[in-house]
Amino acid sequence: MTKTIRSQVVLAVVVSLASAVCLAQSGGEATYKAKCQSCHGSAGTPSPGIAKMMGVKPVSDPDIQKLTADQMAAVVKNGKNKMKPVAGLTDQQIKDAVAYYRGLK
Ligand code: HEC
């Protein structure tokens, strides 16, 4: 009997952890889609027109791969060349969007 209860508790913990991870991911994804995708593309590769006009590199570019998550968050906050600072995001939303962007390669 105790064994059954214990395995149910373990299961409940695993399920809630899994859904917390899911939520975190969907948060970053939603922010990315709303605030970044128009320039960076849905899969992290900008459309050829945007890439040429604004100088956006694909996420797979070695220069982008070199950046840390903190450096990317700083770009989102402060802007860089033709990328204006992205307004209206909390630090957490920036972090989540950057994490999502970094996962797209
Ligand atoms: C209006 C278009 C636009 C939007 C929206 C935009 N970016 Fe950018 N982003 C750019 C451009 C242009 C560059 C290239 C800047 C450069 O290196 O000259 C860039 C560069 C970057 C870089 C790499 C910096 C580098 O060294 O090239 C990161 C990381 C980045 N953007 C993340 C984001 C994230 C995350 C969002 C959403 C929160 C976002 N961007 C929204 C246009 C945009």
Tab-separated table of N, CA, C and O and ligand atoms in Angstrom, residues 31-32 35-40 50 54-57 63-64 67 71-73 75-76 80-84 86 89 93-94 97-98 101, ligand 1:
chain	number	residue	atom	x	y	z
A	31	THR	N	6.663	34.472	-27.143
A	31	THR	CA	7.330	35.772	-27.209
A	31	THR	C	8.133	35.886	-28.495
A	31	THR	O	8.081	36.899	-29.192
A	32	TYR	N	8.862	34.832	-28.824
A	32	TYR	CA	9.669	34.855	-30.044
A	32	TYR	C	8.779	35.095	-31.264
A	32	TYR	O	9.084	35.914	-32.121
A	35	LYS	N	7.499	38.753	-31.132
A	35	LYS	CA	8.428	39.888	-31.102
A	35	LYS	C	9.677	39.727	-31.960
A	35	LYS	O	10.392	40.701	-32.168
A	36	CYS	N	10.016	38.543	-32.387
A	36	CYS	CA	11.299	38.339	-33.072
A	36	CYS	C	11.144	37.726	-34.450
A	36	CYS	O	11.960	37.975	-35.345
A	37	GLN	N	10.104	36.907	-34.602
A	37	GLN	CA	9.970	36.118	-35.817
A	37	GLN	C	9.916	36.979	-37.080
A	37	GLN	O	10.447	36.588	-38.121
A	38	SER	N	9.327	38.173	-37.001
A	38	SER	CA	9.164	38.987	-38.205
A	38	SER	C	10.519	39.298	-38.839
A	38	SER	O	10.613	39.416	-40.051
A	39	CYS	N	11.548	39.435	-38.045
A	39	CYS	CA	12.876	39.698	-38.612
A	39	CYS	C	13.755	38.457	-38.635
A	39	CYS	O	14.576	38.294	-39.531
A	40	HIS	N	13.607	37.592	-37.643
A	40	HIS	CA	14.529	36.456	-37.537
A	40	HIS	C	13.980	35.165	-38.132
A	40	HIS	O	14.700	34.176	-38.192
A	50	ILE	N	14.915	40.147	-45.956
A	50	ILE	CA	15.241	40.756	-44.656
A	50	ILE	C	16.734	40.584	-44.377
A	50	ILE	O	17.404	41.503	-43.920
A	54	MET	N	18.593	44.082	-43.901
A	54	MET	CA	18.916	44.506	-42.539
A	54	MET	C	20.164	43.863	-41.977
A	54	MET	O	20.632	44.223	-40.907
A	55	GLY	N	20.696	42.860	-42.687
A	55	GLY	CA	21.902	42.201	-42.186
A	55	GLY	C	21.632	41.268	-41.027
A	55	GLY	O	22.437	41.172	-40.107
A	56	VAL	N	20.486	40.564	-41.066
A	56	VAL	CA	20.189	39.593	-40.004
A	56	VAL	C	20.833	38.262	-40.393
A	56	VAL	O	20.645	37.773	-41.503
A	57	LYS	N	21.571	37.695	-39.475
A	57	LYS	CA	22.201	36.394	-39.751
A	57	LYS	C	21.315	35.264	-39.236
A	57	LYS	O	20.611	35.440	-38.255
A	63	ASP	N	28.985	33.298	-36.078
A	63	ASP	CA	29.055	34.530	-35.285
A	63	ASP	C	27.947	34.590	-34.247
A	63	ASP	O	28.107	35.181	-33.179
A	64	ILE	N	26.802	34.022	-34.576
A	64	ILE	CA	25.684	34.013	-33.626
A	64	ILE	C	25.925	32.923	-32.578
A	64	ILE	O	25.690	33.130	-31.386
A	67	LEU	N	27.813	33.809	-29.417
A	67	LEU	CA	27.244	34.683	-28.392
A	67	LEU	C	26.680	33.875	-27.228
A	67	LEU	O	26.099	32.813	-27.429
A	71	GLN	N	24.691	37.858	-23.716
A	71	GLN	CA	25.002	38.806	-24.786
A	71	GLN	C	23.783	38.995	-25.689
A	71	GLN	O	23.491	40.099	-26.133
A	72	MET	N	23.072	37.899	-25.944
A	72	MET	CA	21.868	38.004	-26.786
A	72	MET	C	20.794	38.833	-26.094
A	72	MET	O	20.153	39.677	-26.722
A	73	ALA	N	20.624	38.598	-24.794
A	73	ALA	CA	19.614	39.369	-24.057
A	73	ALA	C	19.970	40.855	-24.106
A	73	ALA	O	19.092	41.710	-24.225
A	75	VAL	N	21.479	42.374	-26.572
A	75	VAL	CA	21.103	42.869	-27.903
A	75	VAL	C	19.603	43.198	-27.928
A	75	VAL	O	19.190	44.228	-28.441
A	76	VAL	N	18.802	42.315	-27.331
A	76	VAL	CA	17.358	42.544	-27.316
A	76	VAL	C	17.033	43.817	-26.531
A	76	VAL	O	16.192	44.615	-26.934
A	80	LYS	N	21.060	46.622	-31.729
A	80	LYS	CA	22.370	46.527	-32.361
A	80	LYS	C	22.193	46.897	-33.824
A	80	LYS	O	21.365	46.291	-34.516
A	81	ASN	N	22.898	47.899	-34.311
A	81	ASN	CA	22.764	48.383	-35.687
A	81	ASN	C	21.292	48.561	-36.060
A	81	ASN	O	20.600	49.367	-35.442
A	82	LYS	N	20.806	47.729	-36.997
A	82	LYS	CA	19.419	47.927	-37.444
A	82	LYS	C	18.389	47.238	-36.569
A	82	LYS	O	17.197	47.356	-36.799
A	83	MET	N	18.837	46.474	-35.607
A	83	MET	CA	17.867	45.901	-34.663
A	83	MET	C	17.652	46.910	-33.542
A	83	MET	O	18.568	47.251	-32.810
A	84	LYS	N	16.427	47.393	-33.456
A	84	LYS	CA	16.088	48.344	-32.394
A	84	LYS	C	15.863	47.551	-31.110
A	84	LYS	O	15.488	46.382	-31.173
A	86	VAL	N	14.011	45.777	-28.371
A	86	VAL	CA	12.642	45.268	-28.427
A	86	VAL	C	11.927	45.707	-27.157
A	86	VAL	O	12.332	45.344	-26.055
A	89	LEU	N	9.055	43.989	-23.106
A	89	LEU	CA	9.300	42.646	-22.589
A	89	LEU	C	9.941	42.726	-21.200
A	89	LEU	O	10.782	43.593	-20.956
A	93	GLN	N	10.874	37.408	-19.975
A	93	GLN	CA	10.401	37.145	-21.346
A	93	GLN	C	11.563	37.196	-22.336
A	93	GLN	O	11.615	36.417	-23.279
A	94	ILE	N	12.492	38.140	-22.105
A	94	ILE	CA	13.673	38.229	-22.974
A	94	ILE	C	14.484	36.948	-22.849
A	94	ILE	O	14.888	36.352	-23.844
A	97	ALA	N	12.675	34.126	-24.626
A	97	ALA	CA	12.705	34.264	-26.084
A	97	ALA	C	14.102	33.943	-26.613
A	97	ALA	O	14.254	33.269	-27.635
A	98	VAL	N	15.131	34.402	-25.876
A	98	VAL	CA	16.508	34.112	-26.278
A	98	VAL	C	16.763	32.603	-26.203
A	98	VAL	O	17.354	32.023	-27.116
A	101	TYR	N	15.165	31.057	-29.155
A	101	TYR	CA	15.950	31.380	-30.359
A	101	TYR	C	17.196	30.503	-30.427
A	101	TYR	O	17.525	29.944	-31.472
B	1	HEC	C1	12.837	44.811	-36.595
B	1	HEC	C2	13.563	43.573	-36.839
B	1	HEC	C3	14.050	42.770	-35.654
B	1	HEC	C4	13.324	42.278	-34.603
B	1	HEC	C5	11.838	42.440	-34.344
B	1	HEC	C6	14.245	41.522	-33.792
B	1	HEC	N1	15.510	41.557	-34.335
B	1	HEC	FE1	17.150	40.643	-33.598
B	1	HEC	N2	18.264	41.417	-35.101
B	1	HEC	C7	17.793	42.246	-36.108
B	1	HEC	C8	18.909	42.680	-36.936
B	1	HEC	C9	18.815	43.588	-38.150
B	1	HEC	C10	20.067	42.083	-36.396
B	1	HEC	C11	21.508	42.192	-36.896
B	1	HEC	C12	22.243	43.270	-36.156
B	1	HEC	C13	23.671	43.338	-36.629
B	1	HEC	O1	24.473	42.488	-36.226
B	1	HEC	O2	23.940	44.228	-37.402
B	1	HEC	C14	19.628	41.303	-35.242
B	1	HEC	C15	20.487	40.567	-34.441
B	1	HEC	C16	20.075	39.782	-33.379
B	1	HEC	C17	20.945	38.942	-32.611
B	1	HEC	C18	22.400	38.690	-32.856
B	1	HEC	C19	23.273	39.845	-32.651
B	1	HEC	C20	24.404	39.802	-33.611
B	1	HEC	O3	25.548	39.842	-33.139
B	1	HEC	O4	24.169	39.773	-34.845
B	1	HEC	C21	20.175	38.335	-31.672
B	1	HEC	C22	20.638	37.324	-30.616
B	1	HEC	C23	18.829	38.797	-31.839
B	1	HEC	N3	18.800	39.689	-32.901
B	1	HEC	C24	17.777	38.389	-31.082
B	1	HEC	C25	16.485	38.870	-31.214
B	1	HEC	C26	15.380	38.485	-30.357
B	1	HEC	C27	15.476	37.446	-29.239
B	1	HEC	C28	14.309	39.199	-30.762
B	1	HEC	C29	12.915	39.199	-30.142
B	1	HEC	C30	12.822	39.495	-28.719
B	1	HEC	C31	14.712	40.010	-31.910
B	1	HEC	N4	16.038	39.788	-32.134
B	1	HEC	C32	13.882	40.855	-32.632
B	1	HEC	C33	16.485	42.602	-36.308
B	1	HEC	C34	15.431	42.315	-35.471
